[in-house]
Coordinates of C-alpha atoms in Angstrom, one line a residue:
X1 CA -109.0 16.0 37.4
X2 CA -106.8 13.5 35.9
X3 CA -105.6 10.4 38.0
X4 CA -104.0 11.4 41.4
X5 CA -99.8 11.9 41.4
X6 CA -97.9 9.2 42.0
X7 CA -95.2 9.6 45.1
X8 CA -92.0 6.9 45.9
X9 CA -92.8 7.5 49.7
X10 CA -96.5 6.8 49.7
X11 CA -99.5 5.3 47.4
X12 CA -103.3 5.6 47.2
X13 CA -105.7 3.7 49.5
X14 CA -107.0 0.6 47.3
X15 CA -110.5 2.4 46.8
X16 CA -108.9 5.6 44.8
X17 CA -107.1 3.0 42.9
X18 CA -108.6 1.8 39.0
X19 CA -110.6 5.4 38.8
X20 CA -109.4 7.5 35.7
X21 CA -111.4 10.5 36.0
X22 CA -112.2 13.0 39.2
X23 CA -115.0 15.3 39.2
X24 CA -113.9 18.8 41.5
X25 CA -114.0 18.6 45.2
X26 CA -113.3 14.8 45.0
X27 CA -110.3 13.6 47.6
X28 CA -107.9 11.0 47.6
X29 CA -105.8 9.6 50.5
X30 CA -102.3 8.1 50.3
X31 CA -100.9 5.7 52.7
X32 CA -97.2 5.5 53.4
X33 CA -94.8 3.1 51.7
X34 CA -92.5 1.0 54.0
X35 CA -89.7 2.8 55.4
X36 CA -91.8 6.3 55.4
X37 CA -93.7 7.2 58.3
X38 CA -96.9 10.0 58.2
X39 CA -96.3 13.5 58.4
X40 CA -98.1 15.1 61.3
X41 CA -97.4 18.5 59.6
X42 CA -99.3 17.5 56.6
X43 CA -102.6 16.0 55.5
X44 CA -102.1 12.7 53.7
X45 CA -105.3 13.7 51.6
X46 CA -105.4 16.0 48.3
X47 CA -108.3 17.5 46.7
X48 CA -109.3 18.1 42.8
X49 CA -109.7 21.9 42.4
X50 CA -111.7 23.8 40.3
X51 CA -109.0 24.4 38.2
X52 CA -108.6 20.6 37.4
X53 CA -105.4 20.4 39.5
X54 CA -104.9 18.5 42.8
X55 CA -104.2 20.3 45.6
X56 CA -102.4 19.1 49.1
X57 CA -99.0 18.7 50.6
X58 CA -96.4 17.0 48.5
X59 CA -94.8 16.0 51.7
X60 CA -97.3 13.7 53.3
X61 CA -94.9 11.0 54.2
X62 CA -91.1 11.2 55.4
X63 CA -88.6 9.0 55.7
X64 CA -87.9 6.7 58.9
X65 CA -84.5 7.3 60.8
X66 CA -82.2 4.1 61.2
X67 CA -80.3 4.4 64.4
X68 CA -77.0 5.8 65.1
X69 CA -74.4 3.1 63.4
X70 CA -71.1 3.9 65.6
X71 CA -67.5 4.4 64.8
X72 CA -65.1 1.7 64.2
X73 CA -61.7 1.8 66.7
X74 CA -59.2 3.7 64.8
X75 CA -61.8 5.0 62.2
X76 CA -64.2 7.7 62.5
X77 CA -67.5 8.1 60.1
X78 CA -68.2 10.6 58.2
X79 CA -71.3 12.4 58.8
X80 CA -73.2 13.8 56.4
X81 CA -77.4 13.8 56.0
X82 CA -79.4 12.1 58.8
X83 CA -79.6 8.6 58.9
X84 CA -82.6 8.3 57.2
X85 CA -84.1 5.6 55.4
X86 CA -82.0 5.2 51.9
X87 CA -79.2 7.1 53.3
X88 CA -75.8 6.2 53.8
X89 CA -73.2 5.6 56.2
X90 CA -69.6 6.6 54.9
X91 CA -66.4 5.4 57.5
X92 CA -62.5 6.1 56.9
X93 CA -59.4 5.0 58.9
X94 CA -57.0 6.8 61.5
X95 CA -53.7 7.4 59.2
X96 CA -51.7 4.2 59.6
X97 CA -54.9 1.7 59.8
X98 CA -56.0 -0.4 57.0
X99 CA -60.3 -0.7 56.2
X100 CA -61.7 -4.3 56.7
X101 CA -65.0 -4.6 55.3
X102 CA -67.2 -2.4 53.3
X103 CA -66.5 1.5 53.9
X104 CA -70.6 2.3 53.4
X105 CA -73.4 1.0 54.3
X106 CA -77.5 1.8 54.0
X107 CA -80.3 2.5 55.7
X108 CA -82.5 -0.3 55.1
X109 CA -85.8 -2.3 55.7
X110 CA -85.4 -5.6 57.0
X111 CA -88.4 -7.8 57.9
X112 CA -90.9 -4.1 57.7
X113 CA -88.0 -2.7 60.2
X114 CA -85.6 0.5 59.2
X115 CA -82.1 -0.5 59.6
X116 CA -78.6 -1.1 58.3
X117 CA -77.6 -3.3 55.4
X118 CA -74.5 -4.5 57.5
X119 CA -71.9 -4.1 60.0
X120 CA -69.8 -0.9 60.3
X121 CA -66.0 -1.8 58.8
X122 CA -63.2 -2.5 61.2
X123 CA -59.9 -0.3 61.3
X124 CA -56.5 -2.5 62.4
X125 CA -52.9 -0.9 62.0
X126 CA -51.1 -1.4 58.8
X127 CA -48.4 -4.1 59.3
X128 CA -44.6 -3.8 57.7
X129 CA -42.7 -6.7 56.9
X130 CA -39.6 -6.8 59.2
X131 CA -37.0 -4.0 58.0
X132 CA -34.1 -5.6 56.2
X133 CA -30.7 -6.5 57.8
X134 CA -27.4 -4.7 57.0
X135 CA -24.0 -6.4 56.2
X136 CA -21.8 -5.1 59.3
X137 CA -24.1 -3.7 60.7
X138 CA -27.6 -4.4 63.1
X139 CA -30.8 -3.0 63.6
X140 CA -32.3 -1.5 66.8
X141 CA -35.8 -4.0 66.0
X142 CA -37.1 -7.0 68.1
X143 CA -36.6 -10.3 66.4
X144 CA -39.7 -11.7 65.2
X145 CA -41.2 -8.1 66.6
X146 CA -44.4 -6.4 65.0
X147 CA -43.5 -3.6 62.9
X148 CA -47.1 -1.2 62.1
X149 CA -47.8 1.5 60.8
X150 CA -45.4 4.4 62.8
X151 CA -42.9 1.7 64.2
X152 CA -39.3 2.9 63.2
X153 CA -36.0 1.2 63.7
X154 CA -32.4 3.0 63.6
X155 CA -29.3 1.3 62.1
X156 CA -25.5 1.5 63.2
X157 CA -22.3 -0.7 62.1
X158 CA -20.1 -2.6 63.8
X159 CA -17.5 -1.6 65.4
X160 CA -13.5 -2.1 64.2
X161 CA -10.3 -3.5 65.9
X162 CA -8.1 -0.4 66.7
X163 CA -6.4 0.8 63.9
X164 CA -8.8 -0.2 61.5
X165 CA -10.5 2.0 59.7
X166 CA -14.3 2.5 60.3
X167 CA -17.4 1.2 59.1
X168 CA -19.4 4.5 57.8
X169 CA -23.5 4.2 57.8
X170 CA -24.2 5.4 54.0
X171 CA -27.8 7.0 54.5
X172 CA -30.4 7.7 56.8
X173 CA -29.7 6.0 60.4
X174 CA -33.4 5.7 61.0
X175 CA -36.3 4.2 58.9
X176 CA -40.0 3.8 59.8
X177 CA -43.2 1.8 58.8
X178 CA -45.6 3.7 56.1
X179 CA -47.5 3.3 53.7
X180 CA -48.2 4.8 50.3
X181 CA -51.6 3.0 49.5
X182 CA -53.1 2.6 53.2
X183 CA -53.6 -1.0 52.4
X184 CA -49.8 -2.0 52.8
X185 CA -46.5 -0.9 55.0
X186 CA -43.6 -0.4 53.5
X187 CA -40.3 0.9 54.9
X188 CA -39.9 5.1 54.5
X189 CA -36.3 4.4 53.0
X190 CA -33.8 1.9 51.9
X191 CA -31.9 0.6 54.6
X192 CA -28.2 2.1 54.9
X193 CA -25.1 0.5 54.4
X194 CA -21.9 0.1 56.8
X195 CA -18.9 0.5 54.8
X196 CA -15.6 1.6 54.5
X197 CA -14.9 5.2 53.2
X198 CA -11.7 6.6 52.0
X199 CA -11.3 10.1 50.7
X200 CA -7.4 11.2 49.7
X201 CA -6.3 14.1 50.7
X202 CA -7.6 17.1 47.9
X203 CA -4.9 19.0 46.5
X204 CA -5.7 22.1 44.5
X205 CA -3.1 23.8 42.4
X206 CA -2.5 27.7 42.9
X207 CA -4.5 26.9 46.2
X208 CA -4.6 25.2 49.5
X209 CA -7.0 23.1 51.5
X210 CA -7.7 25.4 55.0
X211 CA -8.5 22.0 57.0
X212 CA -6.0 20.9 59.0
X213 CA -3.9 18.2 57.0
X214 CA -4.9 14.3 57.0
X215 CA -3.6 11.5 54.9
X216 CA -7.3 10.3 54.2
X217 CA -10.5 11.5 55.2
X218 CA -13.9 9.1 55.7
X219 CA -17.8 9.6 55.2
X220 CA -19.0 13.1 55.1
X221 CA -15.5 14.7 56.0
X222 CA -16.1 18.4 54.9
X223 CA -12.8 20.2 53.6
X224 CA -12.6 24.1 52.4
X225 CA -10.9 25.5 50.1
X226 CA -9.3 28.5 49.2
X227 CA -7.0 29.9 46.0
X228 CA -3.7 31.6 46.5
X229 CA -3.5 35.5 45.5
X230 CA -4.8 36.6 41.9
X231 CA -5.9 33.5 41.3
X232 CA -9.9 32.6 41.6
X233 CA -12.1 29.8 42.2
X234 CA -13.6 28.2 40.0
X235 CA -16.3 25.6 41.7
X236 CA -17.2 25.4 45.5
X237 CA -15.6 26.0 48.2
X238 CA -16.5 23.1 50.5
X239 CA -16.4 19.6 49.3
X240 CA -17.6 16.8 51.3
X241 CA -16.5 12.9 51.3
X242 CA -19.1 10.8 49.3
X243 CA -19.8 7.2 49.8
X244 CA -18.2 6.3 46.8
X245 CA -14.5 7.9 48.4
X246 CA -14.7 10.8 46.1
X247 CA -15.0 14.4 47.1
X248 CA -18.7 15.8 45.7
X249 CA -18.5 18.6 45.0
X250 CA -15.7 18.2 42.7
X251 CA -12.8 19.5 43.8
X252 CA -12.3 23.6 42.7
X253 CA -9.9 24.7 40.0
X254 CA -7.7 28.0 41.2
X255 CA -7.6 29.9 37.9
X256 CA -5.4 33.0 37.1
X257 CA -7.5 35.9 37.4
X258 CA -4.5 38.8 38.0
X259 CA -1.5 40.1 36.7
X260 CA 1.6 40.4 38.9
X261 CA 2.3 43.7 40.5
X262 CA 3.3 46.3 37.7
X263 CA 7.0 46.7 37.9
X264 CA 8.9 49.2 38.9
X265 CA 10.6 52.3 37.4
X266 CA 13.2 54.1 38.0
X267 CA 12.3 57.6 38.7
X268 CA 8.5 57.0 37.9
X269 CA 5.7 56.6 40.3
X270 CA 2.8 54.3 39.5
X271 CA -0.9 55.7 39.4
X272 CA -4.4 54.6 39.4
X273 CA -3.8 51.4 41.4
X274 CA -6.8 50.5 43.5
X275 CA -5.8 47.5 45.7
X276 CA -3.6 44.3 44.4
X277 CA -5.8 42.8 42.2
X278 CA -5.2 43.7 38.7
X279 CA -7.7 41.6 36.1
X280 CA -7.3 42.1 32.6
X281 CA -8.0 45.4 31.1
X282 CA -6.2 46.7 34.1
X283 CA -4.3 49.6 32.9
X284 CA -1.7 51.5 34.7
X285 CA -0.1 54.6 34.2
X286 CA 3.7 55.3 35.5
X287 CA 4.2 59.3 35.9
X288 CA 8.1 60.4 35.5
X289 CA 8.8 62.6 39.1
X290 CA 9.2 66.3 38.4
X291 CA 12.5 66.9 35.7
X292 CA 12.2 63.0 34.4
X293 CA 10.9 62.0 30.8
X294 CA 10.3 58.9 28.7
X295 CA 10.9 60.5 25.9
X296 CA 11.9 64.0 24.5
X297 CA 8.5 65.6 26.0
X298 CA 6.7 62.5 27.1
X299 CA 6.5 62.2 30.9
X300 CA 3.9 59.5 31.1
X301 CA 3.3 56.0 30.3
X302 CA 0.8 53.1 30.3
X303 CA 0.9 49.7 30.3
X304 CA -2.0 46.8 30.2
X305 CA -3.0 43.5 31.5
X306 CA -3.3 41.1 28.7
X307 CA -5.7 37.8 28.4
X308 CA -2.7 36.1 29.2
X309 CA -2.2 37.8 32.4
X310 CA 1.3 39.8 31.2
X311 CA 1.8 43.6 31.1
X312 CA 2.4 45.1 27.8
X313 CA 6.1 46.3 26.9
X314 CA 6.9 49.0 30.4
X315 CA 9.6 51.5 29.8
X316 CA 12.9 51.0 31.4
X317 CA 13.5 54.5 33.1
X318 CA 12.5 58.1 33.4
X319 CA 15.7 59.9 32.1
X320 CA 16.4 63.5 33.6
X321 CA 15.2 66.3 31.4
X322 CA 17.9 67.9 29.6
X323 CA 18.5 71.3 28.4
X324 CA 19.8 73.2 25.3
X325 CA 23.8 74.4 26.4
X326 CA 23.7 77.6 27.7
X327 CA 26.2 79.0 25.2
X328 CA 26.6 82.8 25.0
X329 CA 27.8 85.1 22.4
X330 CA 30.2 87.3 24.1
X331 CA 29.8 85.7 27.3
X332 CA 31.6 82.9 29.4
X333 CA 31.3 80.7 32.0
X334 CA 32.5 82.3 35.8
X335 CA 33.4 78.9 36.8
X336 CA 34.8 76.5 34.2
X337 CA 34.3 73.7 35.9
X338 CA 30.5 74.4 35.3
X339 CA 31.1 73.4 32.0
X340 CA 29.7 70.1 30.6
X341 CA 28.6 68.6 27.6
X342 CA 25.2 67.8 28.6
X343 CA 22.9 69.5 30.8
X344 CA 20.3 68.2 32.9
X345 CA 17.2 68.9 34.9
X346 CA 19.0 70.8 38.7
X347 CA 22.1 71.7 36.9
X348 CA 23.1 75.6 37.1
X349 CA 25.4 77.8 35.7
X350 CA 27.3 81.0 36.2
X351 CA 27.4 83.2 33.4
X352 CA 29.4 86.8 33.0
X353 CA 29.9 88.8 29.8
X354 CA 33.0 89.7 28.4
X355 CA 34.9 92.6 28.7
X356 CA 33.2 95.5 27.0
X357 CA 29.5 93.5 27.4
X358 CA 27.1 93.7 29.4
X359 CA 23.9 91.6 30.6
X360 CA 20.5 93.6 28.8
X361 CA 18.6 93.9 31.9
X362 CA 20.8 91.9 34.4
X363 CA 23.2 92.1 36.7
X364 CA 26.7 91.6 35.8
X365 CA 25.9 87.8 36.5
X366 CA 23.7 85.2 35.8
X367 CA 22.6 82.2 37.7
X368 CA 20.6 80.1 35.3
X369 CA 19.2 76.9 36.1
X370 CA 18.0 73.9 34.3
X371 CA 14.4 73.5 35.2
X372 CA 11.8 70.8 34.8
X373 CA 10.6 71.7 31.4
X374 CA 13.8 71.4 29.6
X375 CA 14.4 75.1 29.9
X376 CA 16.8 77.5 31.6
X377 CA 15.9 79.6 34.7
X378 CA 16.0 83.1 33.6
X379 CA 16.1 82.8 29.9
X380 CA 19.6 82.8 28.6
X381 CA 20.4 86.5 28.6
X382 CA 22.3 88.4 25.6
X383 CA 24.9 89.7 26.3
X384 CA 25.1 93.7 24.8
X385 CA 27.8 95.9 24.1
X386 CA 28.5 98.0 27.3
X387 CA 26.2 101.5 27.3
X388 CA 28.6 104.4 28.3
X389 CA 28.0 107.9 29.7
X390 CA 29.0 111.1 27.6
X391 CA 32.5 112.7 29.3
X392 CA 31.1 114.5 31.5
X393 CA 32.8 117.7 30.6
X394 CA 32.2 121.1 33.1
X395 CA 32.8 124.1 32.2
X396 CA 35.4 126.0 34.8
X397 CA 36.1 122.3 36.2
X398 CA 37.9 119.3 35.6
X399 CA 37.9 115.2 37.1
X400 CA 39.9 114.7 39.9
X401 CA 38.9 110.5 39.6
X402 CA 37.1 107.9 37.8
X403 CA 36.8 104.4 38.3
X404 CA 37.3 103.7 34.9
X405 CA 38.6 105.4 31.7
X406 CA 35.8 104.2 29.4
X407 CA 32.9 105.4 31.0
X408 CA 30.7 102.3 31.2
X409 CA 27.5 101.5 33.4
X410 CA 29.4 102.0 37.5
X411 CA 31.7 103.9 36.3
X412 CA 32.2 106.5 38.9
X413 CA 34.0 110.3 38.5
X414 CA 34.6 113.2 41.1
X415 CA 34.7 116.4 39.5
X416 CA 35.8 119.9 41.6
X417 CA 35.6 123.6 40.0
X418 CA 38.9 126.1 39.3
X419 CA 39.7 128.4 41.2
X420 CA 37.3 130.9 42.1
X421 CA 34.1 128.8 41.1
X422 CA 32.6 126.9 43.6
X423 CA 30.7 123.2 42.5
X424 CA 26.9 123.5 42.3
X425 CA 25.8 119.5 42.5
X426 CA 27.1 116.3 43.7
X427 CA 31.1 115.9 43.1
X428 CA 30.4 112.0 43.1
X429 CA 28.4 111.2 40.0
X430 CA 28.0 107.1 38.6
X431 CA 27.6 106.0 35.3
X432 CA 24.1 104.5 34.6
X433 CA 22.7 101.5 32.5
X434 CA 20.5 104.4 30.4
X435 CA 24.2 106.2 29.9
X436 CA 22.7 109.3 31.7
X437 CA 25.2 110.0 35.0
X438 CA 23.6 109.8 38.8
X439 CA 23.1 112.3 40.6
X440 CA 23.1 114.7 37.3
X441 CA 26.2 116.6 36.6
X442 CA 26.9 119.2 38.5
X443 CA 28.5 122.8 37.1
X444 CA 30.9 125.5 38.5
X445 CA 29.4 128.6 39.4
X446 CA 31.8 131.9 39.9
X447 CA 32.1 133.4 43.1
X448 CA 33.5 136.6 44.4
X449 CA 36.9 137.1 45.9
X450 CA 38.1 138.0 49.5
X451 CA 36.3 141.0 50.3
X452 CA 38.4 143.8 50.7
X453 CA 40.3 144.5 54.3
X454 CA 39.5 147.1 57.0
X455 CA 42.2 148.7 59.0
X456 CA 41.4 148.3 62.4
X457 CA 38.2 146.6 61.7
X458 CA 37.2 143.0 60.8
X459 CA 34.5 141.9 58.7
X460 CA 32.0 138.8 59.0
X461 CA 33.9 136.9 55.9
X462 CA 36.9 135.4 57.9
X463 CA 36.0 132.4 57.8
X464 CA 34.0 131.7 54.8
X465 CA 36.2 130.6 51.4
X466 CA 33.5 130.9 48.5
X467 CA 31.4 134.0 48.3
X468 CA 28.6 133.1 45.3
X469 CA 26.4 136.2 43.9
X470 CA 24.4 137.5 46.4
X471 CA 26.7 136.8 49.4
X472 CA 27.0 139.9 52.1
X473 CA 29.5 140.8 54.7
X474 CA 28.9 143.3 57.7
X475 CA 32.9 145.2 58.6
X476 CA 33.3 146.4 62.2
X477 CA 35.8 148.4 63.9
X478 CA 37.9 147.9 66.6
X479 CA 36.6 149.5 70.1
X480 CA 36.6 153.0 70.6
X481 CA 36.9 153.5 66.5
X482 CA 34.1 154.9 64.2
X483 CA 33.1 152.9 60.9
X484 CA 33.1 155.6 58.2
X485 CA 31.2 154.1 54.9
X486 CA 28.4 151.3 54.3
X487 CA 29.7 148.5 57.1
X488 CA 28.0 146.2 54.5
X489 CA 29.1 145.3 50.8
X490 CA 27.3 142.6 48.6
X491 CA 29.2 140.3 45.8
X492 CA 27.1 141.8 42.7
X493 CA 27.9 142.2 38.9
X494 CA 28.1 145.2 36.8
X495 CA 28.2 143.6 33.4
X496 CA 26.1 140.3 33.8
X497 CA 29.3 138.2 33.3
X498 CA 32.3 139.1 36.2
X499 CA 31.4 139.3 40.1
X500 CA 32.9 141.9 41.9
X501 CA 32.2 143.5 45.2
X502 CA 29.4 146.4 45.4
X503 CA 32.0 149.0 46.9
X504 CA 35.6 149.6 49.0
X505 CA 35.9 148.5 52.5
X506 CA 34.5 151.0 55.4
X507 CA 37.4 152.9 57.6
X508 CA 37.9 152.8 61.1
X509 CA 38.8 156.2 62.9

């Protein structure tokens, strides 16, 4: 085998030393260096092999263990591998302590004993100079006090003579003692100042503080703000008092942001409007009320809001609707005070034809009105010449009256037979609009005369004035007479044309 392996924790007994060569099965044995202690766990001896190699623990020796160092007040150490020999020792300060000495030390061998290379470090508080004094104002610290690491102190100003006006403290009341290396204090914060704040009162144009009203406001005074109608903020609502007397932030600016209400019109009615905000673009359309126009068929309008917060041009009125006059050819007015030069939407009119005329398909008068749509209610009617009925000429009869002597539509006629025709029909008859008459005319139709008399006798005809074709009557005789003949006769016709009686009266003996 080759020479034996060197180890840093032990070395070869003085005999194995100087050899160069190693023939197999020869041992060597290793003592431990200072600071390492044997192994019980392992043979301190290794062997040449067969193979030419050494063979044995690598691990005869181990390190010695230096004691446990302690912490330092205020500190703590660090702990990390054992505190074996060659190890360190790391140590760090509480938060608001400063490290004196070294922050490591080592295990060590001093005079062939394990043990540290010096003292553990020492942890004291971190010290801040005194805080700083304030004009007009003091400190709540000791004089000539210790001020470490934690220690805080809280400022306030003096107080005034009444009516003055008061110090304010500018910044935070309270500072304490830190540190931003962990070597030195220093204060957390400038100290604040005591000092006299004056605010004037905010005024805002198109807008108005909420606050109640003062004269002048002081240190951190907080006023709102709010804008009058249609107009809108632009900044923040709330401003506070700064130490340097102005308002931060800035005081708002009320812009326009709305037209005024759209005007009014007479006889229109506004639509579309959603609230009383009306931002540019708005548009808004007026509607004319039922019969009222802008113009000559126009009934609606619509105006806008423009960048400059006016409405375009608005029309001044909605005007009634007017209508065509309702002149008629051969027709007049029944009430001549209903005549006008202009008509307008709820105006009516009477109207009657002239003599002679008549309505086509109306009555003798028409009520027309002037309706929303510039037109009259019915249409205006025509006025026709008067239809009239044919005489109405009977045959065996004749008029007894008429209404009129021209026969028009109403006229009315009563007719009545000659004598010895009786009137088959209505005697009344009426003119009508299809110049036909109502009922339809009626004729004469002949009738027979008396029937003959009986001497002594009566017949059933006494009372009975027309006898028509057809008609019977029955004779009888007086009591204690005979009837000699037929005691009925019959009104008949020979020749198709004359009525007469079938025969002579019966006798009574």
């Amino acid at each position: 085998c080759e020479p034996p392996p060197r180890f840093s924790f032990a070395e070869l007994k003085p005999e194995y030393r100087g050899t160069d060569k190693f023939t197999a099965g020869s041992a060597v044995e290793y003592v431990c260096r200072p600071g390492y202690m044997k192994n019980v766990r392992a043979r301190s001896v290794l062997i040449c092999g067969k193979d030419d190699e050494w063979k044995g623990s690598d691990k005869i020796c181990i390190p010695k263990l230096c004691s446990y160092p302690g912490e330092p007040a205020n500190g703590r150490l660090l702990l990390g591998e054992r505190f074996s020999f060659g190890s360190t020792a790391n140590f760090t300060c509480e938060p608001g302590h400063r490290l004196i000495g070294d922050s490591q030390i080592q295990c060590v061998i001093k005079d062939g004993v394990v043990t540290w290379d010096r003292e553990i470090p020492v942890c004291e508080p971190i010290p801040c100079l005194p805080p700083p004094d304030i004009a007009n104002g003091v400190h709540s610290g000791a004089v000539g006090g210790d001020f470490s690491y934690g220690a805080s102190v809280t400022y306030q100003c003096n107080t005034v003579r009444r009516g003055e006006m008061p110090f304010s403290l500018i910044g935070d009341a309270s500072i304490h003692c830190t540190t931003v290396d962990n070597l030195n204090g220093v204060w957390s914060k400038p100290a604040p100042e005591c000092k006299v704040v004056r605010c004037k009162h905010p005024n805002i144009d198109n807008g108005r503080v909420l606050s109640r009203y003062r004269a002048e406001y002081t240190y951190r005074d907080t006023v709102m703000f709010d804008c009058n109608l249609r107009y809108t903020m632009n900044g923040s609502d709330i401003s506070t008092c700064t130490e340097n007397s102005l308002w931060d932030p800035p005081v708002p600016i009320c812009q326009r942001s709305s037209c005024d209400d759209p005007p009014d019109v007479h006889n229109a009615v506004k639509k579309n409007i959603a609230g009383n905000l009306f931002p540019v673009k708005t548009l808004i359309t007026y509607e004319c009320k039922v019969g009222h126009e802008f113009n000559r068929g126009e009934n609606m309008w619509h105006i806008e809001c423009l960048p400059d917060f006016t409405w375009t041009e608005v029309s001044h009125s909605c005007e009634r609707v007017h209508c065509p006059n309702p002149d008629v050819e051969n027709g007049k007015f029944v009430h001549a005070w209903e005549y006008k030069e202009n008509y307008e939407y709820g105006d009516s009119v009477q109207i009657t034809c002239n003599d002679g005329y008549t309505f086509k398909g109306h009555d003798n008068e028409v009520v027309l009105r002037c309706t929303a749509n510039g037109a009259w209610d019915p249409e205006i009617p025509e006025c026709i010449l008067e239809p009239r009925c044919p005489e109405p000429v009977i045959d065996h009869g004749r008029e007894v009256y008429k209404s009129r002597d021209d026969y028009t539509r109403g006229t009315q006629v009563r007719i009545t037979c000659d004598s010895g025709y009786i009137l088959r029909g209505q005697a009344s008859i009426e003119c009508q609009a299809d110049k036909t008459w109502a009922p339809q005319l009626p004729f004469c139709d002949e009738v027979c005369g008396p029937p003959p008399e009986i001497i002594r006798g009566q017949h059933s005809g006494l009372k009975t004035e027309h006898f028509p074709y057809g008609s019977e009557v029955t004779y009888r005789c007086a009591e204690g007479l005979s009837l000699v003949g037929e005691s009925s006769i019959y009104c008949t016709s020979n020749d198709g044309v004359n009525l007469t009686w079938s025969g002579p009266a019966p006798e009574c003996k």
